mmCIF file of C-alpha atoms in Angstrom:
data_model
loop_
_atom_site.group_PDB
_atom_site.id
_atom_site.type_symbol
_atom_site.label_atom_id
_atom_site.label_comp_id
_atom_site.label_asym_id
_atom_site.label_seq_id
_atom_site.Cartn_x
_atom_site.Cartn_y
_atom_site.Cartn_z
ATOM 1 C CA LEU A 292 -15.254 -27.276 -8.816
ATOM 2 C CA GLN A 293 -11.602 -26.686 -8.605
ATOM 3 C CA GLY A 294 -10.635 -29.816 -10.573
ATOM 4 C CA HIS A 295 -13.184 -28.921 -13.358
ATOM 5 C CA ARG A 296 -12.043 -25.350 -13.564
ATOM 6 C CA LEU A 297 -8.411 -26.491 -13.632
ATOM 7 C CA SER A 298 -9.008 -28.774 -16.520
ATOM 8 C CA ARG A 299 -10.775 -26.074 -18.558
ATOM 9 C CA LEU A 300 -7.969 -23.610 -17.585
ATOM 10 C CA VAL A 301 -5.259 -25.800 -18.954
ATOM 11 C CA GLU A 302 -7.231 -26.446 -22.243
ATOM 12 C CA ARG A 303 -7.697 -22.749 -22.659
ATOM 13 C CA ALA A 304 -4.213 -21.823 -21.955
ATOM 14 C CA TYR A 305 -2.710 -24.320 -24.238
ATOM 15 C CA ALA A 306 -4.934 -23.243 -27.013
ATOM 16 C CA THR A 307 -4.508 -19.477 -26.694
ATOM 17 C CA SER A 308 -1.239 -18.669 -24.955
ATOM 18 C CA ASP A 309 2.047 -19.339 -26.709
ATOM 19 C CA PHE A 310 3.781 -19.036 -23.320
ATOM 20 C CA HIS A 311 1.898 -21.896 -21.778
ATOM 21 C CA ARG A 312 1.909 -24.104 -24.868
ATOM 22 C CA ALA A 313 5.742 -23.960 -24.873
ATOM 23 C CA LEU A 314 5.774 -24.591 -21.162
ATOM 24 C CA PHE A 315 3.345 -27.610 -21.431
ATOM 25 C CA ASP A 316 5.110 -28.972 -24.551
ATOM 26 C CA GLU A 317 8.510 -28.941 -22.761
ATOM 27 C CA ALA A 318 6.862 -30.927 -19.983
ATOM 28 C CA GLY A 319 5.302 -33.410 -22.341
ATOM 29 C CA LEU A 320 1.879 -32.414 -21.063
ATOM 30 C CA ALA A 321 -1.283 -32.424 -23.288
ATOM 31 C CA PRO A 322 -4.433 -30.432 -22.228
ATOM 32 C CA GLY A 323 -6.391 -33.802 -22.020
ATOM 33 C CA ASP A 324 -3.818 -35.124 -19.379
ATOM 34 C CA VAL A 325 -5.337 -32.856 -16.743
ATOM 35 C CA LYS A 326 -8.701 -34.237 -15.711
ATOM 36 C CA GLY A 327 -8.896 -32.980 -12.077
ATOM 37 C CA LEU A 328 -6.886 -31.836 -8.982
ATOM 38 C CA ALA A 329 -5.083 -35.159 -8.732
ATOM 39 C CA ASP A 330 -3.193 -34.160 -11.999
ATOM 40 C CA LEU A 331 -2.153 -30.824 -10.533
ATOM 41 C CA PRO A 332 1.513 -31.914 -9.768
ATOM 42 C CA ARG A 333 1.938 -32.972 -13.382
ATOM 43 C CA ILE A 334 1.678 -29.251 -14.531
ATOM 44 C CA PRO A 335 4.982 -27.446 -14.690
ATOM 45 C CA PHE A 336 5.684 -24.378 -12.512
ATOM 46 C CA THR A 337 5.354 -20.875 -13.921
ATOM 47 C CA THR A 338 8.143 -18.641 -12.685
ATOM 48 C CA ARG A 339 8.560 -14.831 -12.696
ATOM 49 C CA ASP A 340 11.939 -15.039 -14.390
ATOM 50 C CA ARG A 341 10.595 -16.943 -17.262
ATOM 51 C CA TRP A 342 7.607 -14.490 -17.717
ATOM 52 C CA MET A 343 9.928 -11.605 -17.557
ATOM 53 C CA ASP A 344 12.311 -13.216 -20.109
ATOM 54 C CA SER A 345 9.252 -13.667 -22.350
ATOM 55 C CA GLN A 346 8.433 -9.815 -22.011
ATOM 56 C CA ALA A 347 12.005 -8.989 -22.935
ATOM 57 C CA GLU A 348 12.125 -11.142 -25.960
ATOM 58 C CA ASN A 349 8.787 -10.041 -27.172
ATOM 59 C CA PRO A 350 7.990 -6.457 -25.689
ATOM 60 C CA PRO A 351 6.025 -5.173 -24.265
ATOM 61 C CA PHE A 352 3.801 -8.060 -22.951
ATOM 62 C CA GLY A 353 5.622 -11.174 -23.968
ATOM 63 C CA ALA A 354 3.734 -14.449 -24.983
ATOM 64 C CA MET A 355 1.598 -14.816 -22.047
ATOM 65 C CA LEU A 356 -1.502 -13.112 -23.409
ATOM 66 C CA THR A 357 -4.541 -15.090 -24.762
ATOM 67 C CA ARG A 358 -6.024 -12.280 -26.648
ATOM 68 C CA ALA A 359 -4.846 -9.386 -28.763
ATOM 69 C CA PRO A 360 -3.746 -6.394 -26.535
ATOM 70 C CA GLU A 361 -6.333 -4.123 -28.311
ATOM 71 C CA GLN A 362 -9.029 -6.067 -26.396
ATOM 72 C CA ALA A 363 -7.750 -5.043 -22.956
ATOM 73 C CA VAL A 364 -9.404 -2.273 -20.937
ATOM 74 C CA ARG A 365 -6.675 -2.041 -18.145
ATOM 75 C CA TYR A 366 -2.960 -1.745 -18.029
ATOM 76 C CA HIS A 367 -0.990 -2.234 -14.858
ATOM 77 C CA THR A 368 2.521 -3.231 -13.693
ATOM 78 C CA THR A 369 4.254 -4.594 -10.736
ATOM 79 C CA SER A 370 5.968 -2.452 -8.156
ATOM 80 C CA GLY A 371 9.202 -3.149 -9.652
ATOM 81 C CA THR A 372 12.180 -5.706 -9.534
ATOM 82 C CA THR A 373 15.807 -4.437 -8.914
ATOM 83 C CA GLY A 374 17.630 -4.200 -12.209
ATOM 84 C CA ARG A 375 14.737 -5.372 -14.263
ATOM 85 C CA THR A 376 11.747 -3.912 -16.026
ATOM 86 C CA PRO A 377 8.515 -4.417 -13.988
ATOM 87 C CA LEU A 378 6.081 -7.025 -15.331
ATOM 88 C CA ARG A 379 3.306 -5.554 -17.493
ATOM 89 C CA VAL A 380 -0.204 -6.885 -17.259
ATOM 90 C CA LEU A 381 -3.398 -6.417 -19.172
ATOM 91 C CA ASP A 382 -6.982 -7.112 -18.234
ATOM 92 C CA LEU A 383 -10.274 -7.641 -20.329
ATOM 93 C CA ARG A 384 -13.547 -6.196 -19.172
ATOM 94 C CA LEU A 385 -14.645 -9.426 -17.627
ATOM 95 C CA ASP A 386 -11.199 -9.743 -15.860
ATOM 96 C CA TRP A 387 -11.703 -6.324 -14.252
ATOM 97 C CA LYS A 388 -15.188 -7.406 -13.164
ATOM 98 C CA TRP A 389 -13.793 -10.529 -11.456
ATOM 99 C CA ILE A 390 -10.979 -8.580 -9.787
ATOM 100 C CA ALA A 391 -13.635 -6.258 -8.191
ATOM 101 C CA GLU A 392 -15.602 -9.184 -7.154
ATOM 102 C CA CYS A 393 -12.836 -10.963 -5.194
ATOM 103 C CA TRP A 394 -12.236 -7.613 -3.247
ATOM 104 C CA CYS A 395 -15.805 -7.783 -2.316
ATOM 105 C CA TYR A 396 -15.080 -11.113 -0.449
ATOM 106 C CA ALA A 397 -12.535 -9.333 1.658
ATOM 107 C CA PHE A 398 -14.474 -6.217 2.565
ATOM 108 C CA HIS A 399 -17.700 -8.044 3.289
ATOM 109 C CA GLY A 400 -15.760 -10.664 5.188
ATOM 110 C CA PHE A 401 -14.422 -8.017 7.526
ATOM 111 C CA GLY A 402 -17.748 -6.404 8.140
ATOM 112 C CA ILE A 403 -17.630 -3.623 5.786
ATOM 113 C CA ARG A 404 -21.167 -2.733 4.339
ATOM 114 C CA PRO A 405 -22.676 -0.252 1.745
ATOM 115 C CA GLU A 406 -23.041 2.521 4.235
ATOM 116 C CA ASP A 407 -19.342 2.628 4.877
ATOM 117 C CA LYS A 408 -17.125 5.362 3.613
ATOM 118 C CA ILE A 409 -13.723 3.970 2.311
ATOM 119 C CA PHE A 410 -10.583 6.227 2.268
ATOM 120 C CA PHE A 411 -7.882 5.030 -0.144
ATOM 121 C CA ALA A 412 -4.461 6.264 0.915
ATOM 122 C CA PHE A 413 -2.971 5.147 -2.439
ATOM 123 C CA SER A 414 -1.101 6.920 -5.219
ATOM 124 C CA TYR A 415 -3.330 5.438 -8.170
ATOM 125 C CA GLY A 416 -0.249 4.962 -10.470
ATOM 126 C CA THR A 417 0.193 1.918 -12.892
ATOM 127 C CA PHE A 418 1.051 -0.329 -9.864
ATOM 128 C CA ILE A 419 -2.261 -2.255 -9.301
ATOM 129 C CA GLY A 420 -2.220 -1.879 -5.458
ATOM 130 C CA PHE A 421 -5.696 -0.915 -4.232
ATOM 131 C CA TRP A 422 -7.053 -0.387 -7.801
ATOM 132 C CA GLY A 423 -9.324 -3.487 -7.578
ATOM 133 C CA ALA A 424 -10.385 -2.642 -4.168
ATOM 134 C CA HIS A 425 -11.507 0.655 -5.141
ATOM 135 C CA TYR A 426 -13.862 -0.949 -7.846
ATOM 136 C CA GLY A 427 -14.916 -3.601 -5.291
ATOM 137 C CA CYS A 428 -16.184 -0.873 -2.953
ATOM 138 C CA GLU A 429 -18.008 0.809 -5.786
ATOM 139 C CA LYS A 430 -19.751 -2.571 -6.644
ATOM 140 C CA MET A 431 -20.854 -2.910 -2.870
ATOM 141 C CA GLY A 432 -22.228 0.475 -2.885
ATOM 142 C CA CYS A 433 -19.851 2.159 -0.512
ATOM 143 C CA LEU A 434 -18.709 5.736 -0.847
ATOM 144 C CA VAL A 435 -15.208 5.570 -2.239
ATOM 145 C CA ILE A 436 -12.816 8.564 -1.185
ATOM 146 C CA PRO A 437 -9.547 8.572 -3.328
ATOM 147 C CA SER A 438 -6.550 10.504 -2.450
ATOM 148 C CA GLY A 439 -4.071 10.136 -5.202
ATOM 149 C CA ASN A 440 -2.717 13.647 -5.458
ATOM 150 C CA MET A 441 -2.638 14.421 -1.585
ATOM 151 C CA THR A 442 0.238 14.842 0.911
ATOM 152 C CA THR A 443 0.035 12.807 4.111
ATOM 153 C CA GLY A 444 -1.224 15.795 6.030
ATOM 154 C CA GLN A 445 -4.032 16.427 3.403
ATOM 155 C CA ARG A 446 -5.015 12.765 3.752
ATOM 156 C CA VAL A 447 -5.355 12.871 7.445
ATOM 157 C CA GLN A 448 -7.503 16.076 7.130
ATOM 158 C CA MET A 449 -9.718 14.455 4.545
ATOM 159 C CA ILE A 450 -10.284 11.267 6.730
ATOM 160 C CA ASP A 451 -11.414 13.471 9.542
ATOM 161 C CA GLU A 452 -13.500 15.929 7.471
ATOM 162 C CA MET A 453 -15.374 13.239 5.443
ATOM 163 C CA GLY A 454 -15.953 10.919 8.427
ATOM 164 C CA ALA A 455 -14.232 8.017 6.606
ATOM 165 C CA THR A 456 -15.118 4.708 8.489
ATOM 166 C CA VAL A 457 -12.529 2.469 6.601
ATOM 167 C CA VAL A 458 -8.944 3.365 5.598
ATOM 168 C CA CYS A 459 -7.065 1.218 3.148
ATOM 169 C CA ALA A 460 -3.189 1.486 3.382
ATOM 170 C CA THR A 461 -0.087 -0.467 3.727
ATOM 171 C CA PRO A 462 0.787 -1.244 7.478
ATOM 172 C CA THR A 463 3.688 1.184 7.391
ATOM 173 C CA TYR A 464 1.671 4.018 5.819
ATOM 174 C CA ALA A 465 -1.190 3.615 8.247
ATOM 175 C CA LEU A 466 1.240 4.209 11.026
ATOM 176 C CA ARG A 467 2.533 7.226 9.408
ATOM 177 C CA LEU A 468 -0.940 8.560 8.905
ATOM 178 C CA ALA A 469 -1.531 8.304 12.629
ATOM 179 C CA GLN A 470 1.807 9.931 13.362
ATOM 180 C CA GLU A 471 1.017 12.835 11.035
ATOM 181 C CA GLY A 472 -2.300 13.233 12.747
ATOM 182 C CA VAL A 473 -0.366 13.929 16.040
ATOM 183 C CA ASN A 474 1.664 16.523 14.284
ATOM 184 C CA LEU A 475 -1.531 18.258 12.969
ATOM 185 C CA GLY A 476 -3.319 17.924 16.298
ATOM 186 C CA ILE A 477 -5.816 15.466 14.934
ATOM 187 C CA ASP A 478 -6.284 12.424 16.992
ATOM 188 C CA VAL A 479 -7.256 9.645 14.546
ATOM 189 C CA ARG A 480 -8.466 7.521 17.594
ATOM 190 C CA THR A 481 -11.472 9.798 17.905
ATOM 191 C CA SER A 482 -12.382 9.851 14.198
ATOM 192 C CA ALA A 483 -15.082 7.856 12.687
ATOM 193 C CA VAL A 484 -12.495 5.172 11.381
ATOM 194 C CA LYS A 485 -13.555 1.743 12.705
ATOM 195 C CA ARG A 486 -11.662 -0.642 10.457
ATOM 196 C CA LEU A 487 -8.338 -0.694 8.727
ATOM 197 C CA ILE A 488 -7.662 -2.810 5.590
ATOM 198 C CA LEU A 489 -3.960 -3.606 5.195
ATOM 199 C CA SER A 490 -2.042 -4.887 2.292
ATOM 200 C CA GLY A 491 1.301 -4.913 0.581
ATOM 201 C CA GLU A 492 3.603 -5.840 3.455
ATOM 202 C CA PRO A 493 3.885 -8.934 5.708
ATOM 203 C CA ALA A 494 3.474 -6.484 8.725
ATOM 204 C CA GLY A 495 -0.366 -6.718 8.364
ATOM 205 C CA SER A 496 -0.197 -10.096 10.131
ATOM 206 C CA ILE A 497 2.610 -9.370 12.682
ATOM 207 C CA PRO A 498 0.940 -9.277 15.983
ATOM 208 C CA ALA A 499 2.885 -6.474 17.472
ATOM 209 C CA THR A 500 2.452 -4.126 14.330
ATOM 210 C CA LYS A 501 -1.165 -4.868 14.204
ATOM 211 C CA ARG A 502 -1.549 -4.263 17.972
ATOM 212 C CA LEU A 503 0.237 -0.832 17.481
ATOM 213 C CA LEU A 504 -2.041 0.091 14.604
ATOM 214 C CA GLU A 505 -5.179 -0.727 16.451
ATOM 215 C CA GLU A 506 -4.100 1.247 19.462
ATOM 216 C CA GLN A 507 -3.171 4.300 17.337
ATOM 217 C CA TRP A 508 -6.369 4.159 15.409
ATOM 218 C CA ASP A 509 -8.734 2.651 17.979
ATOM 219 C CA ALA A 510 -9.908 0.457 14.968
ATOM 220 C CA LYS A 511 -9.803 -3.264 13.960
ATOM 221 C CA ALA A 512 -7.189 -4.098 11.464
ATOM 222 C CA ALA A 513 -7.354 -6.704 8.794
ATOM 223 C CA ASP A 514 -4.603 -8.234 6.612
ATOM 224 C CA THR A 515 -5.094 -8.869 2.946
ATOM 225 C CA ALA A 516 -2.799 -10.016 0.164
ATOM 226 C CA GLY A 517 -2.893 -9.704 -3.633
ATOM 227 C CA MET A 518 -0.409 -9.610 -6.494
ATOM 228 C CA THR A 519 -0.136 -7.849 -9.797
ATOM 229 C CA GLU A 520 0.636 -11.151 -11.361
ATOM 230 C CA ILE A 521 -2.747 -12.557 -10.064
ATOM 231 C CA GLY A 522 -4.512 -9.306 -10.596
ATOM 232 C CA THR A 523 -6.463 -9.293 -7.467
ATOM 233 C CA ILE A 524 -6.728 -10.253 -3.922
ATOM 234 C CA MET A 525 -6.420 -13.998 -3.073
ATOM 235 C CA MET A 526 -6.642 -14.055 0.748
ATOM 236 C CA PHE A 527 -8.178 -11.949 3.487
ATOM 237 C CA GLU A 528 -8.671 -11.820 7.259
ATOM 238 C CA CYS A 529 -12.214 -12.059 8.359
ATOM 239 C CA ASP A 530 -13.925 -10.327 11.076
ATOM 240 C CA ARG A 531 -13.102 -12.985 13.686
ATOM 241 C CA GLN A 532 -9.575 -12.012 13.242
ATOM 242 C CA PRO A 533 -8.124 -15.545 13.599
ATOM 243 C CA GLY A 534 -4.453 -14.421 13.203
ATOM 244 C CA GLY A 535 -4.339 -15.521 9.525
ATOM 245 C CA THR A 536 -5.954 -14.999 6.153
ATOM 246 C CA HIS A 537 -8.509 -17.199 4.342
ATOM 247 C CA VAL A 538 -7.832 -18.388 0.885
ATOM 248 C CA ILE A 539 -10.559 -17.618 -1.621
ATOM 249 C CA GLU A 540 -10.678 -21.159 -2.748
ATOM 250 C CA ASP A 541 -13.483 -20.954 -5.302
ATOM 251 C CA HIS A 542 -11.206 -18.653 -7.352
ATOM 252 C CA PHE A 543 -7.808 -20.084 -6.563
ATOM 253 C CA ILE A 544 -5.825 -23.176 -5.911
ATOM 254 C CA GLU A 545 -3.195 -22.591 -3.385
ATOM 255 C CA GLU A 546 -0.318 -24.942 -2.890
ATOM 256 C CA VAL A 547 2.559 -24.836 -0.436
ATOM 257 C CA ILE A 548 5.937 -26.344 -1.419
ATOM 258 C CA ASP A 549 9.512 -26.803 -0.171
ATOM 259 C CA PRO A 550 11.225 -23.996 -2.129
ATOM 260 C CA ALA A 551 14.319 -26.116 -2.547
ATOM 261 C CA THR A 552 12.701 -29.375 -3.819
ATOM 262 C CA GLY A 553 9.308 -28.305 -5.068
ATOM 263 C CA GLU A 554 7.583 -30.999 -3.078
ATOM 264 C CA SER A 555 4.345 -30.258 -1.271
ATOM 265 C CA VAL A 556 4.488 -29.723 2.574
ATOM 266 C CA GLY A 557 1.765 -30.302 4.936
ATOM 267 C CA TYR A 558 -0.448 -28.153 7.318
ATOM 268 C CA GLY A 559 1.770 -26.383 9.761
ATOM 269 C CA GLU A 560 4.871 -26.384 7.820
ATOM 270 C CA GLN A 561 6.316 -23.251 6.205
ATOM 271 C CA GLY A 562 6.977 -23.246 2.538
ATOM 272 C CA GLU A 563 6.593 -21.212 -0.666
ATOM 273 C CA ARG A 564 2.943 -20.620 -1.955
ATOM 274 C CA VAL A 565 2.156 -21.580 -5.415
ATOM 275 C CA VAL A 566 -1.053 -20.098 -6.943
ATOM 276 C CA THR A 567 -3.264 -21.153 -9.778
ATOM 277 C CA SER A 568 -5.833 -18.360 -10.604
ATOM 278 C CA PHE A 569 -9.150 -19.192 -12.314
ATOM 279 C CA GLY A 570 -10.547 -15.676 -13.084
ATOM 280 C CA ARG A 571 -8.156 -13.712 -15.354
ATOM 281 C CA GLY A 572 -8.909 -14.540 -19.008
ATOM 282 C CA MET A 573 -6.194 -12.360 -20.604
ATOM 283 C CA ILE A 574 -3.439 -13.882 -18.506
ATOM 284 C CA PRO A 575 -3.726 -17.515 -17.396
ATOM 285 C CA LEU A 576 -1.660 -18.040 -14.253
ATOM 286 C CA ILE A 577 -1.048 -21.695 -13.564
ATOM 287 C CA ARG A 578 1.163 -23.008 -10.758
ATOM 288 C CA TYR A 579 2.927 -19.578 -10.357
ATOM 289 C CA ARG A 580 5.809 -19.793 -7.796
ATOM 290 C CA THR A 581 5.127 -16.493 -5.734
ATOM 291 C CA ARG A 582 8.245 -16.750 -3.639
ATOM 292 C CA ASP A 583 5.950 -15.816 -0.588
ATOM 293 C CA LEU A 584 6.625 -17.836 2.528
ATOM 294 C CA VAL A 585 3.365 -19.115 4.252
ATOM 295 C CA VAL A 586 2.127 -21.684 6.741
ATOM 296 C CA LYS A 587 -1.289 -23.330 5.846
ATOM 297 C CA ILE A 588 -3.636 -24.477 8.551
ATOM 298 C CA PRO A 589 -7.176 -26.073 8.212
ATOM 299 C CA HIS A 590 -10.178 -23.911 7.875
ATOM 300 C CA ASP A 591 -11.672 -25.094 11.200
ATOM 301 C CA ARG A 592 -9.060 -23.047 13.060
ATOM 302 C CA CYS A 593 -11.444 -20.100 12.504
ATOM 303 C CA GLY A 594 -14.877 -20.050 13.905
ATOM 304 C CA CYS A 595 -16.422 -17.870 11.144
ATOM 305 C CA GLY A 596 -17.900 -20.842 9.337
ATOM 306 C CA ARG A 597 -16.037 -20.491 6.042
ATOM 307 C CA THR A 598 -14.596 -23.619 4.665
ATOM 308 C CA TRP A 599 -11.519 -22.147 3.148
ATOM 309 C CA ASP A 600 -8.048 -22.896 4.625
ATOM 310 C CA LEU A 601 -5.997 -20.190 6.177
ATOM 311 C CA TYR A 602 -2.548 -19.006 6.001
ATOM 312 C CA GLU A 603 -1.440 -18.673 9.742
ATOM 313 C CA GLY A 604 0.179 -15.221 10.147
ATOM 314 C CA GLY A 605 -0.582 -14.205 6.531
ATOM 315 C CA ILE A 606 2.464 -14.013 4.278
ATOM 316 C CA ARG A 607 5.429 -14.296 6.491
ATOM 317 C CA GLY A 608 8.092 -13.069 4.094
ATOM 318 C CA ARG A 609 9.682 -13.965 0.924
ATOM 319 C CA VAL A 610 12.039 -16.744 -0.011
ATOM 320 C CA ASP A 611 14.481 -14.168 -1.456
ATOM 321 C CA ASP A 612 14.106 -11.690 1.412
ATOM 322 C CA MET A 613 16.400 -13.762 3.820
ATOM 323 C CA LEU A 614 19.582 -12.021 4.933
ATOM 324 C CA LEU A 615 22.710 -14.112 5.463
ATOM 325 C CA ILE A 616 24.863 -12.613 8.105
ATOM 326 C CA ARG A 617 27.978 -14.450 9.115
ATOM 327 C CA GLY A 618 26.327 -17.876 8.529
ATOM 328 C CA THR A 619 23.094 -16.870 10.305
ATOM 329 C CA ASN A 620 19.771 -16.442 8.571
ATOM 330 C CA VAL A 621 17.891 -13.261 9.368
ATOM 331 C CA TYR A 622 14.400 -12.457 8.192
ATOM 332 C CA PRO A 623 13.362 -8.835 8.086
ATOM 333 C CA ARG A 624 9.616 -9.809 9.267
ATOM 334 C CA ALA A 625 11.134 -11.432 12.404
ATOM 335 C CA VAL A 626 13.150 -8.307 13.166
ATOM 336 C CA GLU A 627 10.082 -6.078 12.671
ATOM 337 C CA ALA A 628 7.995 -8.402 14.977
ATOM 338 C CA ILE A 629 10.468 -7.797 17.714
ATOM 339 C CA VAL A 630 11.141 -4.019 17.059
ATOM 340 C CA ARG A 631 7.294 -3.291 17.076
ATOM 341 C CA GLU A 632 7.134 -4.700 20.606
ATOM 342 C CA TYR A 633 8.815 -1.422 21.697
ATOM 343 C CA PRO A 634 6.476 1.559 21.820
ATOM 344 C CA ALA A 635 9.522 3.789 22.117
ATOM 345 C CA VAL A 636 10.623 3.123 18.561
ATOM 346 C CA ASP A 637 8.776 5.381 16.060
ATOM 347 C CA GLU A 638 10.533 4.122 12.888
ATOM 348 C CA PHE A 639 13.462 1.764 12.086
ATOM 349 C CA GLN A 640 15.904 0.642 9.439
ATOM 350 C CA ILE A 641 17.979 -2.569 9.161
ATOM 351 C CA HIS A 642 21.362 -1.496 8.038
ATOM 352 C CA LEU A 643 24.058 -4.082 6.745
ATOM 353 C CA TYR A 644 27.715 -3.099 6.387
ATOM 354 C CA THR A 645 31.125 -4.512 6.156
ATOM 355 C CA ALA A 646 33.474 -3.706 9.077
ATOM 356 C CA GLU A 647 37.257 -3.408 8.349
ATOM 357 C CA GLY A 648 36.497 -4.759 4.957
ATOM 358 C CA ILE A 649 36.239 -8.280 6.115
ATOM 359 C CA ARG A 650 33.298 -8.784 8.555
ATOM 360 C CA ASP A 651 29.661 -8.331 7.649
ATOM 361 C CA GLU A 652 27.673 -6.602 10.568
ATOM 362 C CA ILE A 653 24.039 -5.787 11.112
ATOM 363 C CA GLU A 654 22.575 -2.758 12.996
ATOM 364 C CA VAL A 655 19.110 -1.512 13.535
ATOM 365 C CA LEU A 656 18.702 2.240 13.350
ATOM 366 C CA CYS A 657 15.904 3.673 15.310
ATOM 367 C CA GLU A 658 13.957 6.981 15.585
ATOM 368 C CA ILE A 659 12.456 7.496 19.008
ATOM 369 C CA ARG A 660 8.889 8.363 19.713
ATOM 370 C CA GLU A 661 8.411 11.809 21.496
ATOM 371 C CA GLY A 662 8.356 11.176 25.289
ATOM 372 C CA TYR A 663 10.670 8.180 25.275
ATOM 373 C CA GLU A 664 14.046 9.823 24.888
ATOM 374 C CA GLY A 665 14.871 9.404 28.625
ATOM 375 C CA GLN A 666 14.254 5.710 28.341
ATOM 376 C CA TRP A 667 16.464 5.079 25.267
ATOM 377 C CA ASP A 668 19.599 3.582 26.903
ATOM 378 C CA ALA A 669 17.459 0.857 28.641
ATOM 379 C CA VAL A 670 15.310 0.240 25.517
ATOM 380 C CA ALA A 671 18.494 -0.106 23.376
ATOM 381 C CA ARG A 672 19.958 -2.806 25.696
ATOM 382 C CA ARG A 673 16.786 -4.814 25.835
ATOM 383 C CA LEU A 674 16.152 -4.636 22.064
ATOM 384 C CA CYS A 675 19.855 -5.567 21.298
ATOM 385 C CA HIS A 676 19.307 -8.621 23.596
ATOM 386 C CA ASP A 677 15.975 -9.671 22.158
ATOM 387 C CA LEU A 678 17.235 -9.294 18.518
ATOM 388 C CA SER A 679 20.571 -11.306 19.214
ATOM 389 C CA THR A 680 18.751 -14.142 21.132
ATOM 390 C CA HIS A 681 16.194 -14.656 18.550
ATOM 391 C CA ASN A 682 18.804 -14.815 15.796
ATOM 392 C CA GLU A 683 21.057 -17.578 17.144
ATOM 393 C CA GLY A 684 23.304 -15.158 19.189
ATOM 394 C CA LEU A 685 24.129 -12.964 16.191
ATOM 395 C CA GLY A 686 25.412 -9.670 17.459
ATOM 396 C CA PHE A 687 23.037 -6.765 16.709
ATOM 397 C CA ALA A 688 23.896 -3.130 17.138
ATOM 398 C CA VAL A 689 20.998 -0.798 17.992
ATOM 399 C CA HIS A 690 21.508 2.973 17.435
ATOM 400 C CA LYS A 691 19.389 6.127 17.786
ATOM 401 C CA VAL A 692 19.190 8.422 14.882
ATOM 402 C CA ALA A 693 17.592 11.957 14.734
ATOM 403 C CA HIS A 694 13.894 12.126 14.213
ATOM 404 C CA GLY A 695 13.046 12.541 10.372
ATOM 405 C CA THR A 696 16.374 10.848 9.386
ATOM 406 C CA LEU A 697 14.854 7.550 8.074
ATOM 407 C CA PRO A 698 12.725 7.204 4.928
ATOM 408 C CA ARG A 699 8.781 7.097 5.100
ATOM 409 C CA PHE A 700 6.798 5.056 2.777
ATOM 410 C CA GLU A 701 3.422 5.258 1.137
ATOM 411 C CA LEU A 702 3.438 1.886 -0.573
ATOM 412 C CA LYS A 703 5.695 -1.093 0.347
ATOM 413 C CA ALA A 704 8.315 -0.333 2.770
ATOM 414 C CA ARG A 705 11.940 -1.193 2.124
ATOM 415 C CA ARG A 706 13.719 -1.090 5.472
ATOM 416 C CA VAL A 707 16.772 -3.078 4.580
ATOM 417 C CA GLN A 708 19.808 -0.919 3.590
ATOM 418 C CA ASP A 709 22.618 -3.202 2.409
ATOM 419 C CA ASP A 710 25.959 -1.404 2.146
ATOM 420 C CA ARG A 711 28.077 -4.506 2.412
ATOM 421 C CA VAL A 712 31.202 -4.845 0.317
ATOM 422 C CA VAL A 713 30.958 -7.658 -2.121
ATOM 423 C CA LYS A 714 34.020 -9.935 -1.388
ATOM 424 C CA GLY A 715 36.497 -10.006 -4.254
ATOM 425 C CA ALA A 716 35.028 -7.060 -5.961
#
């Protein structure tokens, strides 16, 4: 099925998308050359930079589209790229039906049924976020509770008053909702919420973060992942909670490559995920380099019976998220995995700076949860030791900051503050 759909996708993209026709011609690839999955490596990669360049040269949508923009029914953007205009995408009516259908896989796979009440802690802007999930829940017959114009406190009250059984949020914002509940005297652990659908950050598959969320909500938490470029969700955690996410392989081809060489890597090896999507007619996405870091494992590692492979630990970070501190590679996801093991830490930030104008330093700024103030000195020593040990002996500083000092996030958290001086500037 994948091979047949791939062949048809390449033919359609070549015939209708100027972007792909140019890409294929440069690679010397004709549509008839792709007859099945064995020919997949012959297809050139699609990169975000080239797509963005196309939009800059031919605003606002570039040369990717297969149909006239007037035929679209939805407009969305990515959440933003530093220094550049976000990618703009359009969807046809059939595309949007497919987007909702893929989200149904995730919700049903985690045990959600038509009688559930789904609360979306989501701003409903042009960022695609949970838009597709909203329509997927309607398709399943669930009661959808949107909260686009609400404050965090109002959302907590609505979850409690409406008896929501499922909350959809980023992991960071789900933690914030639980904390706000404490401030309002509403214990979300006694609410009707039994499931959390998490997306937007790698934290959804970090065991310590997930454990903290499940404790604070007394609910099961599932990781999911999607992309504006793809249009919808492409992986989800089933109700067996196998510590990873199933790839929806009847709608996507997912490869894992060495980000430096572009060559495929095997099961159990970390690499960059490359995705080919079959369902979006307006924007063919073929061998798109996502920059996400993943580790693929066989489907039989989960006992649910699905024959789709998994990404162990979900999305583990991004190729371009790595921080280089005095020759040592530091990954924000790994830092969070350690920090979240400490219940004393309410919120944190990774701060990079240059000391004495010559030496890059890294510190973790922490807000302390109420009731743990007397334990801070011991916590700071252990946390500093754990961070330094995990990162090849790199010296981390750990400092306490006043409560409410650090930013809170509704969508994707950005916990790295880089104030380093650029050498030679």
